[in-house]
XYZ file of C-alpha atoms in Angstrom:
486
model
C 0.000 0.000 0.000
C 1.175 3.459 -0.825
C 0.234 6.881 0.451
C 1.055 10.509 -0.073
C 0.251 13.532 2.057
C -1.435 16.671 0.763
C 0.224 19.593 2.485
C -2.095 22.349 1.306
C -2.629 25.063 3.885
C -5.866 26.958 4.401
C -5.529 30.593 5.340
C -8.291 30.269 7.898
C -7.215 27.003 9.469
C -7.737 28.153 13.035
C -11.260 29.251 12.176
C -11.904 25.855 10.615
C -10.810 24.083 13.802
C -13.159 26.167 15.889
C -16.061 25.472 13.529
C -15.334 21.758 13.418
C -15.171 21.381 17.181
C -18.420 23.247 17.509
C -19.961 20.852 15.029
C -18.613 17.863 16.924
C -20.062 18.944 20.235
C -23.675 19.269 19.166
C -24.170 16.375 16.795
C -24.080 14.495 15.793
C -22.855 3.787 11.057
C -23.491 -0.241 13.675
C -22.295 -1.307 10.409
C -24.957 -0.099 8.032
C -28.365 -1.638 8.076
C -31.180 -1.409 10.539
C -30.691 -4.258 12.961
C -28.499 -2.459 15.463
C -26.150 -5.416 15.812
C -22.445 -5.694 15.258
C -20.367 -8.772 14.724
C -17.801 -10.592 12.678
C -20.310 -12.918 11.019
C -23.392 -12.435 8.878
C -25.886 -14.768 7.227
C -27.397 -14.920 3.758
C -29.786 -17.817 3.493
C -27.879 -20.922 4.546
C -24.454 -19.275 4.190
C -22.646 -17.652 7.108
C -20.263 -14.927 6.013
C -17.239 -13.492 7.768
C -13.984 -11.802 6.816
C -12.687 -15.019 5.301
C -15.458 -15.641 2.771
C -17.503 -12.460 2.246
C -15.603 -11.751 -0.972
C -16.908 -15.061 -2.330
C -20.131 -13.165 -3.043
C -18.275 -11.215 -5.744
C -17.049 -12.162 -9.190
C -13.472 -13.308 -9.580
C -11.312 -10.431 -10.864
C -7.653 -9.908 -11.698
C -6.839 -6.250 -12.288
C -3.160 -6.925 -13.001
C -1.708 -4.678 -10.317
C -3.875 -1.639 -11.101
C -3.902 1.198 -8.536
C -7.146 1.700 -6.623
C -6.773 5.386 -5.785
C -8.548 6.635 -2.665
C -8.630 10.238 -1.448
C -9.472 10.685 2.238
C -8.365 12.359 5.482
C -7.367 10.886 8.817
C -7.972 14.188 10.608
C -11.384 15.785 10.590
C -9.640 18.967 11.701
C -6.456 19.811 13.572
C -7.808 18.373 16.812
C -10.057 15.436 15.859
C -8.309 12.328 14.538
C -10.387 9.466 13.177
C -8.349 7.122 11.024
C -9.678 6.396 7.549
C -6.508 5.058 5.926
C -3.757 2.778 7.261
C -0.296 4.307 7.545
C 3.079 2.658 7.952
C 4.154 5.003 10.765
C 1.163 4.168 12.993
C 1.624 2.944 16.546
C 1.777 -0.896 16.497
C -0.937 -0.823 19.153
C -3.330 1.034 16.827
C -5.946 -1.672 16.277
C -7.938 0.300 13.702
C -4.802 0.764 11.598
C -4.121 -2.962 11.849
C -7.701 -3.820 10.827
C -7.551 -1.477 7.826
C -4.172 -2.837 6.790
C -5.469 -6.403 7.011
C -8.555 -5.498 4.981
C -6.507 -3.785 2.291
C -3.984 -6.600 2.099
C -6.821 -9.041 1.545
C -8.262 -6.887 -1.241
C -4.856 -6.503 -2.882
C -4.214 -10.222 -2.866
C -7.721 -11.200 -3.991
C -8.030 -8.769 -6.891
C -4.400 -8.038 -7.784
C -4.673 -4.308 -7.076
C -2.634 -1.734 -5.165
C -4.468 0.314 -2.548
C -3.113 3.839 -3.005
C -4.169 6.514 -0.528
C -3.863 10.267 -0.855
C -4.342 11.558 2.675
C -5.351 15.211 3.076
C -4.453 17.154 6.210
C -8.135 17.494 7.144
C -11.611 17.140 5.664
C -12.014 20.646 4.306
C -8.621 20.502 2.605
C -9.731 17.181 1.146
C -12.965 18.652 -0.224
C -11.218 21.732 -1.624
C -8.563 19.598 -3.298
C -11.043 17.129 -4.794
C -13.182 19.998 -6.074
C -10.208 21.652 -7.759
C -9.132 18.387 -9.408
C -12.631 17.608 -10.651
C -13.108 21.168 -11.905
C -9.995 20.878 -14.053
C -11.047 17.490 -15.423
C -8.225 15.493 -13.846
C -8.897 11.797 -13.302
C -6.969 11.632 -10.031
C -9.005 9.220 -7.901
C -11.274 6.190 -8.030
C -13.002 6.785 -4.685
C -13.472 9.864 -2.529
C -14.174 9.406 1.197
C -15.060 12.790 2.645
C -17.295 14.864 4.909
C -20.960 14.910 3.913
C -21.186 18.603 4.737
C -18.072 19.801 2.925
C -18.603 17.658 -0.155
C -22.270 18.586 -0.289
C -21.684 22.312 0.005
C -18.825 22.168 -2.506
C -18.780 19.418 -5.081
C -22.471 18.474 -5.146
C -23.574 22.096 -5.426
C -21.213 22.508 -8.398
C -22.410 19.282 -10.103
C -19.040 17.574 -9.792
C -20.282 14.210 -8.476
C -21.434 11.075 -10.290
C -24.837 9.505 -9.708
C -24.007 6.276 -7.861
C -27.122 4.758 -9.413
C -25.292 4.761 -12.740
C -22.542 2.530 -11.310
C -24.100 -0.920 -11.613
C -21.331 -2.568 -9.575
C -22.614 -0.811 -6.433
C -25.770 -2.083 -4.751
C -26.871 0.371 -2.056
C -29.477 -2.125 -0.783
C -26.689 -4.290 0.684
C -26.266 -4.319 4.459
C -22.896 -2.603 4.336
C -24.541 0.615 3.071
C -26.646 2.907 5.250
C -30.174 2.932 3.872
C -31.194 6.002 5.849
C -28.652 8.107 3.990
C -29.585 6.607 0.642
C -33.184 7.634 1.201
C -32.306 11.078 2.539
C -29.893 11.974 -0.264
C -31.519 10.486 -3.345
C -32.448 13.650 -5.219
C -34.651 13.426 -8.294
C -33.778 9.743 -8.636
C -30.035 10.397 -8.327
C -27.862 9.309 -5.399
C -24.553 11.075 -4.884
C -23.498 9.914 -1.398
C -23.559 6.805 0.684
C -22.062 5.831 3.989
C -21.769 2.657 5.998
C -19.087 0.135 6.847
C -16.669 1.592 4.326
C -15.881 4.396 6.777
C -14.437 4.087 10.266
C -16.360 7.184 11.342
C -19.678 5.422 11.819
C -19.424 5.558 15.593
C -18.061 9.107 15.728
C -20.700 11.128 13.880
C -23.842 10.010 15.668
C -25.330 11.736 18.720
C -26.045 9.933 21.976
C -26.668 10.643 25.646
C -24.360 9.692 28.506
C -25.721 9.334 32.024
C -23.929 9.300 35.378
C -24.592 5.890 36.928
C -23.509 6.982 40.397
C -25.973 9.861 40.572
C -28.863 7.672 39.413
C -27.938 4.739 41.653
C -27.490 6.991 44.699
C -31.105 8.069 44.212
C -32.327 4.499 43.597
C -33.313 5.399 40.030
C -33.536 2.482 37.639
C -30.969 2.675 34.878
C -32.760 3.380 31.565
C -31.314 0.459 29.582
C -34.369 -1.776 29.923
C -36.692 1.019 28.845
C -34.645 1.340 25.653
C -34.898 -2.398 25.000
C -38.642 -2.306 25.687
C -39.169 0.611 23.288
C -40.491 2.810 26.103
C -37.544 5.203 26.469
C -39.344 8.524 25.897
C -38.504 12.166 26.497
C -41.049 12.274 29.297
C -39.157 9.477 31.093
C -35.884 11.329 30.638
C -37.532 14.525 31.875
C -38.892 12.843 34.998
C -35.370 11.727 35.910
C -33.612 15.078 35.459
C -36.533 17.264 36.569
C -35.704 19.251 39.713
C -32.138 17.936 39.837
C -30.305 21.202 39.132
C -28.832 22.715 42.281
C -27.245 26.116 42.923
C -24.195 24.782 44.737
C -22.348 28.104 44.981
C -25.510 29.969 46.118
C -25.094 32.792 43.608
C -28.717 32.698 42.498
C -28.148 31.070 39.092
C -27.258 27.699 37.601
C -23.906 27.613 35.809
C -21.775 24.974 34.113
C -18.724 25.869 36.117
C -20.000 25.527 39.672
C -23.439 23.958 39.962
C -25.267 20.646 39.544
C -27.306 20.269 36.350
C -29.982 17.831 35.224
C -29.257 17.615 31.499
C -26.528 19.188 29.382
C -28.178 19.218 25.981
C -27.901 20.615 22.501
C -30.979 21.378 20.446
C -30.800 19.579 17.101
C -30.406 16.074 18.516
C -33.430 16.335 20.791
C -35.548 17.671 17.938
C -34.561 14.862 15.585
C -34.857 12.256 18.346
C -38.492 13.220 18.863
C -39.170 12.724 15.167
C -38.743 16.361 14.166
C -37.709 16.970 10.584
C -36.785 19.841 8.310
C -37.713 17.942 5.151
C -39.382 14.668 4.231
C -38.979 12.642 1.079
C -42.309 11.931 -0.577
C -43.263 8.659 -2.274
C -42.501 10.158 -5.690
C -38.960 11.058 -4.575
C -39.618 14.780 -4.169
C -38.843 16.681 -0.965
C -41.171 18.847 1.099
C -40.301 21.278 3.889
C -42.089 20.220 7.079
C -40.324 22.202 9.801
C -43.452 24.383 10.268
C -46.136 21.660 10.170
C -48.411 21.283 13.232
C -46.688 18.018 14.174
C -43.214 19.565 14.198
C -44.391 22.710 15.976
C -45.956 20.443 18.611
C -42.557 18.768 19.107
C -40.850 22.151 19.463
C -43.405 23.427 21.959
C -43.138 20.264 24.039
C -39.347 20.478 23.990
C -39.621 24.035 25.255
C -41.466 22.599 28.270
C -38.854 19.917 28.785
C -35.970 22.381 28.287
C -36.637 23.972 31.676
C -34.246 25.264 34.336
C -32.762 21.777 34.657
C -31.400 21.885 31.093
C -28.393 23.870 29.945
C -27.165 24.159 26.368
C -23.636 23.082 27.147
C -20.512 24.660 25.735
C -18.299 21.664 25.175
C -15.366 21.454 27.603
C -17.123 23.151 30.562
C -19.980 20.719 30.009
C -17.628 17.731 29.919
C -15.987 18.950 33.126
C -19.362 19.193 34.854
C -20.241 15.634 33.873
C -16.955 13.960 34.820
C -17.018 15.661 38.244
C -20.498 14.295 38.980
C -22.273 17.628 38.560
C -24.518 16.541 35.672
C -26.937 13.641 35.404
C -27.062 13.527 31.594
C -24.993 14.989 28.783
C -25.431 15.008 25.019
C -22.316 14.052 23.059
C -21.257 12.931 19.610
C -19.362 9.682 19.233
C -16.187 11.661 18.585
C -16.440 13.012 22.147
C -16.289 9.647 23.934
C -12.531 9.701 24.484
C -13.003 12.800 26.676
C -14.655 10.599 29.314
C -12.043 7.856 29.334
C -10.558 8.913 32.686
C -13.820 9.617 34.477
C -13.627 8.080 37.951
C -17.268 7.075 38.391
C -19.153 4.837 35.988
C -21.356 6.144 33.197
C -23.605 4.638 30.562
C -24.787 5.499 27.057
C -28.296 5.838 25.637
C -29.976 6.718 22.350
C -32.016 9.885 22.239
C -35.497 9.155 23.566
C -38.655 8.948 21.515
C -41.266 11.708 21.572
C -43.751 9.186 22.931
C -44.284 5.426 22.895
C -46.273 5.670 19.658
C -43.063 6.652 17.859
C -41.866 3.501 16.140
C -38.089 3.850 16.216
C -35.315 5.641 18.032
C -33.813 8.391 15.890
C -30.339 9.787 16.386
C -28.950 12.846 14.653
C -25.865 12.216 12.499
C -23.561 15.211 12.416
C -23.011 16.030 8.704
C -19.644 17.668 9.320
C -18.289 14.409 10.755
C -20.286 11.907 8.657
C -17.987 10.453 6.012
C -19.395 9.392 2.651
C -18.258 7.407 -0.323
C -18.666 9.383 -3.518
C -17.252 9.596 -7.028
C -16.157 12.739 -8.879
C -17.399 13.088 -12.448
C -13.789 12.693 -13.616
C -13.642 8.999 -12.637
C -13.221 7.281 -15.994
C -13.306 3.596 -15.106
C -16.463 3.547 -13.000
C -16.799 -0.233 -13.380
C -13.446 -0.736 -11.670
C -14.144 1.940 -9.052
C -17.584 0.550 -8.324
C -16.448 -3.067 -8.032
C -13.578 -2.255 -5.685
C -15.686 0.111 -3.575
C -18.416 -2.497 -3.122
C -15.885 -5.192 -2.198
C -14.106 -2.807 0.175
C -17.379 -1.915 1.913
C -18.417 -5.553 2.248
C -15.100 -6.640 3.713
C -15.074 -3.640 6.073
C -18.293 -4.905 7.624
C -16.414 -7.891 9.043
C -13.043 -6.238 9.745
C -12.745 -2.536 10.549
C -16.382 -1.996 11.592
C -16.506 -4.437 14.522
C -13.034 -3.306 15.516
C -14.374 0.212 16.126
C -16.563 -1.089 18.930
C -13.849 -3.251 20.419
C -11.499 -0.269 20.587
C -14.156 1.892 22.238
C -14.699 -0.739 24.929
C -10.981 -1.468 25.404
C -10.212 2.234 25.852
C -13.012 2.610 28.414
C -14.779 5.137 26.216
C -17.803 2.976 27.007
C -17.746 0.592 29.944
C -20.471 -2.033 29.754
C -22.120 -4.275 27.199
C -25.420 -2.427 27.483
C -23.720 0.818 26.474
C -22.141 -0.901 23.500
C -25.588 -2.092 22.416
C -26.927 1.430 22.900
C -24.230 2.802 20.605
C -25.116 0.177 18.016
C -28.744 1.334 18.178
C -27.637 4.950 17.755
C -25.524 4.158 14.716
C -28.207 2.017 13.089
C -30.799 4.767 13.619
C -28.620 7.644 12.401
C -30.735 10.158 10.536
C -29.892 12.715 7.843
C -31.835 15.695 6.526
C -30.980 17.798 3.475
C -32.849 20.736 4.994
C -30.421 20.746 7.889
C -27.397 20.185 5.689
C -28.101 23.060 3.331
C -29.881 25.316 5.831
C -32.556 26.339 3.340
C -33.975 29.724 4.311
C -31.830 29.829 7.461
C -33.985 27.163 9.112
C -31.219 25.879 11.404
C -31.017 29.202 13.227
C -34.798 29.507 13.361
C -35.184 26.196 15.175
C -32.252 26.917 17.481
C -33.895 30.231 18.386
C -36.963 28.290 19.472
C -35.141 25.740 21.602
C -32.268 27.806 22.962
C -33.666 31.340 23.063
C -37.269 30.339 23.791
C -38.819 32.100 20.811
C -42.337 31.283 19.688
C -42.068 28.847 16.744
C -44.431 30.797 14.512
C -42.560 34.028 15.153
C -39.205 32.403 14.503
C -40.387 30.804 11.266
C -42.043 33.979 9.974
C -38.672 35.338 8.872
C -38.160 32.300 6.634
C -41.283 32.899 4.582
C -41.022 31.259 1.173
C -37.226 31.137 1.216
C -37.053 27.545 2.450
C -39.143 26.136 -0.407
C -37.463 28.367 -2.978
C -33.959 27.363 -1.843
C -34.921 23.667 -1.667
C -36.501 23.585 -5.125
C -33.697 25.569 -6.745
C -31.084 23.296 -5.190
C -32.706 20.043 -6.302
C -33.411 21.393 -9.784
C -29.799 22.450 -10.202
C -28.329 19.195 -8.884
C -30.593 16.859 -10.824
C -30.302 18.837 -14.064
C -26.516 18.721 -13.885
C -26.226 22.482 -14.273
């Protein structure tokens, strides 16, 4: 395997780091699919598949030593490292690197290819570089693994990506692809992104809730795991646990992150999505409709305003983490990329998916942070799409039984999660990751409008009045441009 490093420098790199960390704190792939289970074996009829035989599902190929060129980044930004490509200088104890190296070696031997990585310094550099190459018509890569947000706001908007549906070697209905993303980002019958086992960032982009076991056990409160398994973990149950728990420890007349006890350290987007709130929905004919201002979604916002009482603070990252690890918060919202921050916490904690709005809600829904979500995509300059598609599909399938399960093992080994129930909760979160093009592209400024409701306490109708027709106009113009290839 070969690699090279892109050393491009962005003038506003420090600003990028600040933006990226902010994105990581409020967000938000189990291997793709909907079962919420992870393992090293899978079944297809009477056949049990694992890392040793999954490639038997594919045609025999000999590409005669051809390079399979992959562009990606191991750093999301200067501070957040999530390995996507194996490197020769990695620590021998790096289990993800070892799993990726083993996967790639197997692919090289099976199909007589060379896995060649171009590793950008971070995700925005990656997107900027790929956009420049595609704009000039250079066939520089066979597969691009990059941030959903950066690629969507750059290459997709400029019609520089290939419709995956035209690559017959890729079958997005397979378990190693995330069906939620396929549905959310199929625009006018065209699909430009997919995620799943092919990326090692499945566990890092999804939102979840951590709870302090000691605080709950000291008060004889049942741990919420069983409620999750029973399908009865609702926001009202969460609210009844944290309600009245904030305490003004320093007696200064207010509740603060730095000095007081807090019921729930929450963001806004994840709770909204968890309760079934949406910015857009995809209709049966494949079109998209803005639904942020429907009665059902306004009802969710108004109920969240009730639940976001004095026992809830919109936490500001590190002060919020400090409050939780020092037993001054019962619950805290995090993204998977935050879990390492709790590794040295003295008392035990557990993980949970975001609760349902009520028990009538069918599934748990967990917000996937688009800045951190990594997608497989193909620039329009890829000439040999049959080769690219075949190798990408094989790589994704093999990843399901190699690098994907290793992600969970590393999280448990590093004490980023500490019990089997929490591991299962994370699997549920990843399997239920949700995506929304309205959030991604902020049509009409809707992100700020909803945050104003949940953080500033504005009336939903008043907050949405400023949007007017801009949401629908932006949405329709965007889809028309992307699907027309203009």
